[in-house]
Short mmCIF file of C-alpha atoms in Angstrom, two decimals:
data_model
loop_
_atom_site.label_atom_id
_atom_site.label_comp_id
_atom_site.label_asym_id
_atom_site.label_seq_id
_atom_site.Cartn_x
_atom_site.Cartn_y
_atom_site.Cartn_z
CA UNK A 24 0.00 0.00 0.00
CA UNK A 25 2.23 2.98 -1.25
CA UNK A 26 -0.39 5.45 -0.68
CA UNK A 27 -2.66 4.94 1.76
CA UNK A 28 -5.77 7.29 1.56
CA UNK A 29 -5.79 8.37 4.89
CA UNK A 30 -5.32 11.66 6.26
CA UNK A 31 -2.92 11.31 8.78
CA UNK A 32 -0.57 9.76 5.87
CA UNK A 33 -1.32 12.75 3.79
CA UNK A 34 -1.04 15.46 6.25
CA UNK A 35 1.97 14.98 7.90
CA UNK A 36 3.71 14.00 4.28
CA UNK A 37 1.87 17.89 3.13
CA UNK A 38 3.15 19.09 6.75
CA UNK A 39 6.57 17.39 6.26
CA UNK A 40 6.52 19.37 2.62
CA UNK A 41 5.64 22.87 3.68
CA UNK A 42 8.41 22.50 6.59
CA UNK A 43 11.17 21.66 4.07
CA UNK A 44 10.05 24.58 2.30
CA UNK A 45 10.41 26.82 5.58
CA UNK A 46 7.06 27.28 6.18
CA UNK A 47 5.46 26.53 9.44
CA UNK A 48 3.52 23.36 9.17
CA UNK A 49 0.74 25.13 11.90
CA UNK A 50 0.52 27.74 9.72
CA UNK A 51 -1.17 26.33 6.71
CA UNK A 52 -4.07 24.48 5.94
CA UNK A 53 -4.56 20.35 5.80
CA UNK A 54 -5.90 19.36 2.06
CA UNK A 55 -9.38 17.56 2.79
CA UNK A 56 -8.68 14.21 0.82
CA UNK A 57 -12.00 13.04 1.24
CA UNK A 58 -13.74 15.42 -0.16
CA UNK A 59 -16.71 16.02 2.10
CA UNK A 60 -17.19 17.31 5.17
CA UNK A 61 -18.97 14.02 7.30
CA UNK A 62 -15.51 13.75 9.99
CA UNK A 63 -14.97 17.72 10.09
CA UNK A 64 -16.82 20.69 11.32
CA UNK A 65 -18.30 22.48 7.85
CA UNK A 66 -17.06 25.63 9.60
CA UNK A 67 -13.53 24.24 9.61
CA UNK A 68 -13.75 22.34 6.38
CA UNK A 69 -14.88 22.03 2.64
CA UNK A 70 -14.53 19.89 0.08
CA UNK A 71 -11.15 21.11 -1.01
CA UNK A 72 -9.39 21.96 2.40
CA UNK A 73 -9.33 21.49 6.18
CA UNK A 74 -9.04 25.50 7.81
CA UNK A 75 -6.53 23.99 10.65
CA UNK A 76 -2.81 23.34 10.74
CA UNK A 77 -0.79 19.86 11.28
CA UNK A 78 -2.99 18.58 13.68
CA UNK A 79 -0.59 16.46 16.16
CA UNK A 80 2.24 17.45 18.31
CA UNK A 81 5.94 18.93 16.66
CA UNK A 82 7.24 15.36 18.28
CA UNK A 83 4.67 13.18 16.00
CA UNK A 84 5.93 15.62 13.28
CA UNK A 85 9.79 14.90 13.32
CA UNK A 86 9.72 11.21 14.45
CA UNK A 87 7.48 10.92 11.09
CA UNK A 88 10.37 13.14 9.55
CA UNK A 89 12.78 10.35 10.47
CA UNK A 90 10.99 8.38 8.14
CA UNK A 91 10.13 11.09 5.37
CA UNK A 92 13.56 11.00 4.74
CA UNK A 93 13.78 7.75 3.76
CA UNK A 94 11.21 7.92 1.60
CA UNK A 95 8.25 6.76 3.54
CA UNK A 96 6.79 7.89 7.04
CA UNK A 97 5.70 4.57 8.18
CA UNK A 98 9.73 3.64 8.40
CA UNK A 99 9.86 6.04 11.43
CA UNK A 100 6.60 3.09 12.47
CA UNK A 101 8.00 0.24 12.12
CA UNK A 102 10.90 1.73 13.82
CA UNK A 103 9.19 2.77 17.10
CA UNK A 104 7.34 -0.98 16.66
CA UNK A 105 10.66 -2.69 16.77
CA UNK A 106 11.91 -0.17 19.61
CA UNK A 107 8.84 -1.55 21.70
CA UNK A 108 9.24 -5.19 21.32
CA UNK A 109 13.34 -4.39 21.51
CA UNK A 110 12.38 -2.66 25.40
CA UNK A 111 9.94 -5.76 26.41
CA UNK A 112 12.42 -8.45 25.67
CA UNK A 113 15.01 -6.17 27.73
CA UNK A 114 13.42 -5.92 30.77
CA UNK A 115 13.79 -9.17 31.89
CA UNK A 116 10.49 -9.58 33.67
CA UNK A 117 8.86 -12.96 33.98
CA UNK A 118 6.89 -12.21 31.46
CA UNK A 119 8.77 -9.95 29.33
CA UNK A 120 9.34 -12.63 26.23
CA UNK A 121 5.42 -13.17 25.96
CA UNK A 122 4.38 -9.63 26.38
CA UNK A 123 6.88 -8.89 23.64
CA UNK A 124 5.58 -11.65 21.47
CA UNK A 125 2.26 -10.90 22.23
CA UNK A 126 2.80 -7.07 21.04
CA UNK A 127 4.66 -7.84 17.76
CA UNK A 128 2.39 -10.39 16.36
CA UNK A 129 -1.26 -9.13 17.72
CA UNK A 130 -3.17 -9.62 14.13
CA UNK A 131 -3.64 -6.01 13.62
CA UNK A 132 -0.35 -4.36 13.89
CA UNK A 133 0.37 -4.76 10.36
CA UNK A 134 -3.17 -2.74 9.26
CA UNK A 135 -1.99 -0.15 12.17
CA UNK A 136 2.07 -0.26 10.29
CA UNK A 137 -0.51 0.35 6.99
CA UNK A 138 -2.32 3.11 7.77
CA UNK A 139 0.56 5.11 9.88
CA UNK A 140 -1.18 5.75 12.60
CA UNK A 141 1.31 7.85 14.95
CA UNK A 142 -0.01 6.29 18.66
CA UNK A 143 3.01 3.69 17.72
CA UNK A 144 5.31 6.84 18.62
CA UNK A 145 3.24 6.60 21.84
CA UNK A 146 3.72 3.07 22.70
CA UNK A 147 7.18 2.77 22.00
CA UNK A 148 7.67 5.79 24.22
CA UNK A 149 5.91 4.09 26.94
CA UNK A 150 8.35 1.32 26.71
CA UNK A 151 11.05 3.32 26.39
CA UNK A 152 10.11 4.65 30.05
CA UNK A 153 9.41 1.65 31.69
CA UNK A 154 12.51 0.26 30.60
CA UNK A 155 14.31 3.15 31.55
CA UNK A 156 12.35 3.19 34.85
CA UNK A 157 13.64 -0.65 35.45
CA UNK A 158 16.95 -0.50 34.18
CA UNK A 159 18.17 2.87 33.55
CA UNK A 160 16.35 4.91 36.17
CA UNK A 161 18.28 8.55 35.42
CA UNK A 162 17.09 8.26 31.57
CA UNK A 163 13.29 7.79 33.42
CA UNK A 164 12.31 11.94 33.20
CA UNK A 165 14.09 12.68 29.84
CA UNK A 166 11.91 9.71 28.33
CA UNK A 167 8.61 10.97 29.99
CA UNK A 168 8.38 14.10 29.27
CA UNK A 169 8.63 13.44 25.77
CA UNK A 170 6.06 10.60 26.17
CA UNK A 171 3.80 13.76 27.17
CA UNK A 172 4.31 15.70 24.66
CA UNK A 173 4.10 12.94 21.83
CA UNK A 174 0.35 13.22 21.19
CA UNK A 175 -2.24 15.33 23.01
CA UNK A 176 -4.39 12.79 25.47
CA UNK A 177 -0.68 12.00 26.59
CA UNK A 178 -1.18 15.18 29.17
CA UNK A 179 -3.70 11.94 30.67
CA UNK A 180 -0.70 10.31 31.82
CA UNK A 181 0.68 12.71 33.66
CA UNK A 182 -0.59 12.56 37.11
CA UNK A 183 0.61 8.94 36.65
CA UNK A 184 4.53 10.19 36.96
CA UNK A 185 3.72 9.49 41.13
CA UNK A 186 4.36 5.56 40.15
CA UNK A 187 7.48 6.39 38.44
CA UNK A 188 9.26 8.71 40.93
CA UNK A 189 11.47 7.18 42.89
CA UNK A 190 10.45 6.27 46.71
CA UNK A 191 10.42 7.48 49.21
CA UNK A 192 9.18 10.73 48.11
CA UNK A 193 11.23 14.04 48.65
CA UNK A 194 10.38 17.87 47.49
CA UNK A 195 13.95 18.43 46.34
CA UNK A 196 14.12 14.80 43.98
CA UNK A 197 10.35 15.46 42.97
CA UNK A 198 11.10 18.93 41.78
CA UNK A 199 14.42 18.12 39.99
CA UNK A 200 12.77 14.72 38.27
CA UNK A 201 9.61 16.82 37.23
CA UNK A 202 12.24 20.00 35.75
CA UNK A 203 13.79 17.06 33.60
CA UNK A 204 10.49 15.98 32.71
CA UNK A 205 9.67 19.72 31.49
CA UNK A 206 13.04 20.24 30.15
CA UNK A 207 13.19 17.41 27.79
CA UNK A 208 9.38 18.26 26.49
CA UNK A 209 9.98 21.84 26.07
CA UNK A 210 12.87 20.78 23.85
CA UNK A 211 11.13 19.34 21.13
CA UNK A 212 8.36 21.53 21.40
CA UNK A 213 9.53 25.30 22.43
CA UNK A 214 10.96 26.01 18.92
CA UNK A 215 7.21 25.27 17.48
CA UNK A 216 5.95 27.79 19.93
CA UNK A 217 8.42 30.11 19.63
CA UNK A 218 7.75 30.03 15.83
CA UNK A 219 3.84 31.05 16.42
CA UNK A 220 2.36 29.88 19.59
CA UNK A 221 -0.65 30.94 18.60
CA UNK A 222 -1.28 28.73 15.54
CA UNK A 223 0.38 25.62 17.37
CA UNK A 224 -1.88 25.83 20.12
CA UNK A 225 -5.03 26.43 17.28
CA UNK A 226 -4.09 23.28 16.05
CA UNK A 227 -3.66 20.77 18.01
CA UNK A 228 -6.33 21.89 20.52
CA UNK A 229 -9.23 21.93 17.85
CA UNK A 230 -11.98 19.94 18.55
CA UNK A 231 -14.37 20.02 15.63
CA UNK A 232 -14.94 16.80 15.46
CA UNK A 233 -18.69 15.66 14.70
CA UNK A 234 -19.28 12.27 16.66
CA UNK A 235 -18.79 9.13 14.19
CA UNK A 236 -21.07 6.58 14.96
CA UNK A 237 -18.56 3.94 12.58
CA UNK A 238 -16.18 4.31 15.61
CA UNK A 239 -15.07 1.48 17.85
CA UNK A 240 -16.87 2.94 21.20
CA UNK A 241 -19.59 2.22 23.42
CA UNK A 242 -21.09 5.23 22.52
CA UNK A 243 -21.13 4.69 18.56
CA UNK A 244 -22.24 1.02 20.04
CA UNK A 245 -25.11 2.29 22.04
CA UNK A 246 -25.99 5.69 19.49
CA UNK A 247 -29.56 5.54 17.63
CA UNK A 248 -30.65 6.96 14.51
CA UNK A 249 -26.60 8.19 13.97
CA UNK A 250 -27.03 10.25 17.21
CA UNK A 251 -25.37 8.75 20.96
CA UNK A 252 -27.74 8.13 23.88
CA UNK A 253 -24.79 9.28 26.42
CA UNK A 254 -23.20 12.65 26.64
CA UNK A 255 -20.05 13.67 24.90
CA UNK A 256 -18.75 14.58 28.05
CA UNK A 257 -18.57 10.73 29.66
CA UNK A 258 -15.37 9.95 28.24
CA UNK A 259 -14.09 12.65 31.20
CA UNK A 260 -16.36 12.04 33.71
CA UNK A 261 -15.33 7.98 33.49
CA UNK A 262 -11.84 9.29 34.06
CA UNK A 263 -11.94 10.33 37.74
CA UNK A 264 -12.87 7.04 39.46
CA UNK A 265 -10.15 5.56 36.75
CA UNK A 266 -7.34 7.59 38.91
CA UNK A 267 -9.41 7.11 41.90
CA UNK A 268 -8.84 3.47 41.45
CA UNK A 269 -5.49 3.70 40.25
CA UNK A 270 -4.58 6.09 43.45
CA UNK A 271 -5.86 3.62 45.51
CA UNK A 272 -4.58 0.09 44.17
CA UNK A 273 -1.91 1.24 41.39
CA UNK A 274 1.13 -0.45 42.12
CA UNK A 275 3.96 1.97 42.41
CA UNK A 276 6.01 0.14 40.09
CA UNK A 277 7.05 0.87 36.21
CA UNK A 278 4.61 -2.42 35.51
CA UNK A 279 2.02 0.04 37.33
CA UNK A 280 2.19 2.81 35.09
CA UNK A 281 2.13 1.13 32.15
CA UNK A 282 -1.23 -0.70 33.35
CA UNK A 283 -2.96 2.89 34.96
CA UNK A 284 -2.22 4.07 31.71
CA UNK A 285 -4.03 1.36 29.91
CA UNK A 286 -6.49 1.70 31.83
CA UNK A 287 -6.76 5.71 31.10
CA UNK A 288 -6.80 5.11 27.94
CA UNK A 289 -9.21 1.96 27.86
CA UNK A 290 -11.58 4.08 29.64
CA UNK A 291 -10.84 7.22 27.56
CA UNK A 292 -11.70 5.48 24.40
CA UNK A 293 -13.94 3.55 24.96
CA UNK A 294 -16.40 6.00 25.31
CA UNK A 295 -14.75 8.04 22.87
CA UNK A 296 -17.03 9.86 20.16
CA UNK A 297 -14.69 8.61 17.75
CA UNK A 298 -12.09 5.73 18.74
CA UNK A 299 -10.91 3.35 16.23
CA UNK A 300 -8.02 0.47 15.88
CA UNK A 301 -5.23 2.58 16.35
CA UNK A 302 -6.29 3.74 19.80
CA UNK A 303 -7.54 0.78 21.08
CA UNK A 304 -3.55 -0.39 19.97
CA UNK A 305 -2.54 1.81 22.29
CA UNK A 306 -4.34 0.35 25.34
CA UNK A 307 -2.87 -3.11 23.73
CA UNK A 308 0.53 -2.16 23.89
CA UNK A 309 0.26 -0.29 27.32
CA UNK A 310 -1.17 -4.09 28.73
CA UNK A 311 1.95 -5.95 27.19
CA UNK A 312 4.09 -3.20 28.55
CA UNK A 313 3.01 -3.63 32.41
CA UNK A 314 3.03 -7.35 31.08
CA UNK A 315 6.30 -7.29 30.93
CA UNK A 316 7.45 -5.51 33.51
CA UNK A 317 5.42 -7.25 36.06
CA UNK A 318 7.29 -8.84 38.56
CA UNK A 319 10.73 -7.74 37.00
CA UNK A 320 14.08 -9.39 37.93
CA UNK A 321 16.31 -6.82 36.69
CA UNK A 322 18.43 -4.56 38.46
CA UNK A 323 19.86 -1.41 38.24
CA UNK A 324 21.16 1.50 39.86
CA UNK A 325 19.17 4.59 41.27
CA UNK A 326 20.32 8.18 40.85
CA UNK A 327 22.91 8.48 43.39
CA UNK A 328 24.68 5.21 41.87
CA UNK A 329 23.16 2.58 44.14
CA UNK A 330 22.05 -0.59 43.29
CA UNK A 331 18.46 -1.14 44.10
CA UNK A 332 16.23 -4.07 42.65
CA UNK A 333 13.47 -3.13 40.59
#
């Protein structure tokens, strides 16, 4: 499939495009490839064009860059696909050759490769934290905050980070661990908004999007005549007792992140007004993540250069 007719394909190759030209990829707008206006607000959209910029994060944009330049985004895919399965065989959990098997041959992750859906970028950094958080424990904040600023329900995980500092708790460690965290995210994204906040922020924060009742959601499951019999506003609401369980059984353990954020997500989604494979992939790879880090055997050493077991 050399050209899959999908927008996020086409948009971030246009996006990719206009930024080798020098122009600012939040600047212009998305070409409507569909040609109607069903999936977008008509006051955004018409036939021709979608009146928005790149519509995911400057991170989405240059890991799909990666792959641009070798003539394809989806490289920059299979790349962060590898990457996971690479961090779940490392581990060294009980479990961590199943969950790893279990992630790289689930039957849809070659449709998800296909289409070049970006939450891969989001699962791979997942892994890349929870490996770092069981084996390289300094990396831990660096790989976070760029986990949060990968896509934009990433911000969901970020009252998760309590399972990933290091215990006991202290204001001085919290602070510096949350200024890496910040630092590391603001480095991939402050040139963006330094370019033109303004249209950055227009962009990715748009939410114009008419309910599909084709999605993969309780809601689309449960809608009548095209319209759902829940409101919109459920796929929040669910959220609080999802940390409210998580705060009070989570373990605080990399293997607990990954599974509160699978959960987040699951519950996110699920009542989504539009979810579809490539989401629901996400909660997938977040299971096979705490999967494998459940009940890990690895050591390695904490910040001041002790050896702790994980």
């Amino acid at each position: 499939s050399p050209n899959p007719f999908i927008d996020v394909y086409a948009w971030t190759h246009y996006a990719l495009e206009a930024l080798g030209r020098g122009q600012n990829p939040y600047e212009i707008w998305m070409p409507n490839i569909y040609h109607h206006t069903l999936w977008f607000d008509p006051k955004l959209a018409d036939n021709d064009w979608v009146k928005t910029g790149y519509a995911y994060p400057p991170l989405s944009l240059l890991v799909s860059g990666l792959g641009y330049l070798a003539g394809d985004m989806r490289w920059a895919n299979l790349g962060l696909m590898l990457l996971t399965g690479a961090c779940l065989f490392s581990i060294h959990g009980r479990f961590a050759l199943l969950a790893g098997a279990l992630y790289l041959t689930t039957p849809r992750i070659l449709f998800v490769l296909e289409q070049s859906w970006t939450d891969t970028y989001v699962v791979g950094l997942i892994a890349a934290t929870v490996w770092s958080a069981c084996r390289l424990p300094s990396a831990t904040p660096y790989l976070f905050g760029l986990t949060v600023v990968s896509k934009q329900y990433t911000l969901f995980v970020v009252p998760l980070a309590l399972l990933l500092i290091p215990r006991p708790w202290s204001m001085r460690a919290t602070i510096i661990w949350t200024i890496k965290a910040i630092t590391s995210g603001l480095a991939v994204t402050g040139p963006f908004l330094l370019w033109n906040a303004r249209a950055m922020l227009d962009s990715l924060m748009i939410t114009g999007h008419p309910f599909r009742p084709e999605s993969l959601s309780f809601l689309a499951a449960t809608a009548k005549n095209g319209q759902p019999t829940f409101p919109l506003y459920i796929q929040f609401a669910l959220l609080i007792p999802a940390y409210a369980l998580i705060a009070w059984r989570a373990p605080k353990t990399p293997a607990g992140f990954a599974l509160s954020a699978g959960l987040v997500y699951s519950v996110f989604f699920s009542f989504s007004k539009h979810a579809f494979c490539n989401h629901h992939f996400l909660v997938l790879g977040c299971a096979c993540i705490a999967l494998a880090a459940t009940d890990s055997s690895s050591r390695a050493k904490n910040n001041s250069g002790e050896v702790v077991s994980v």
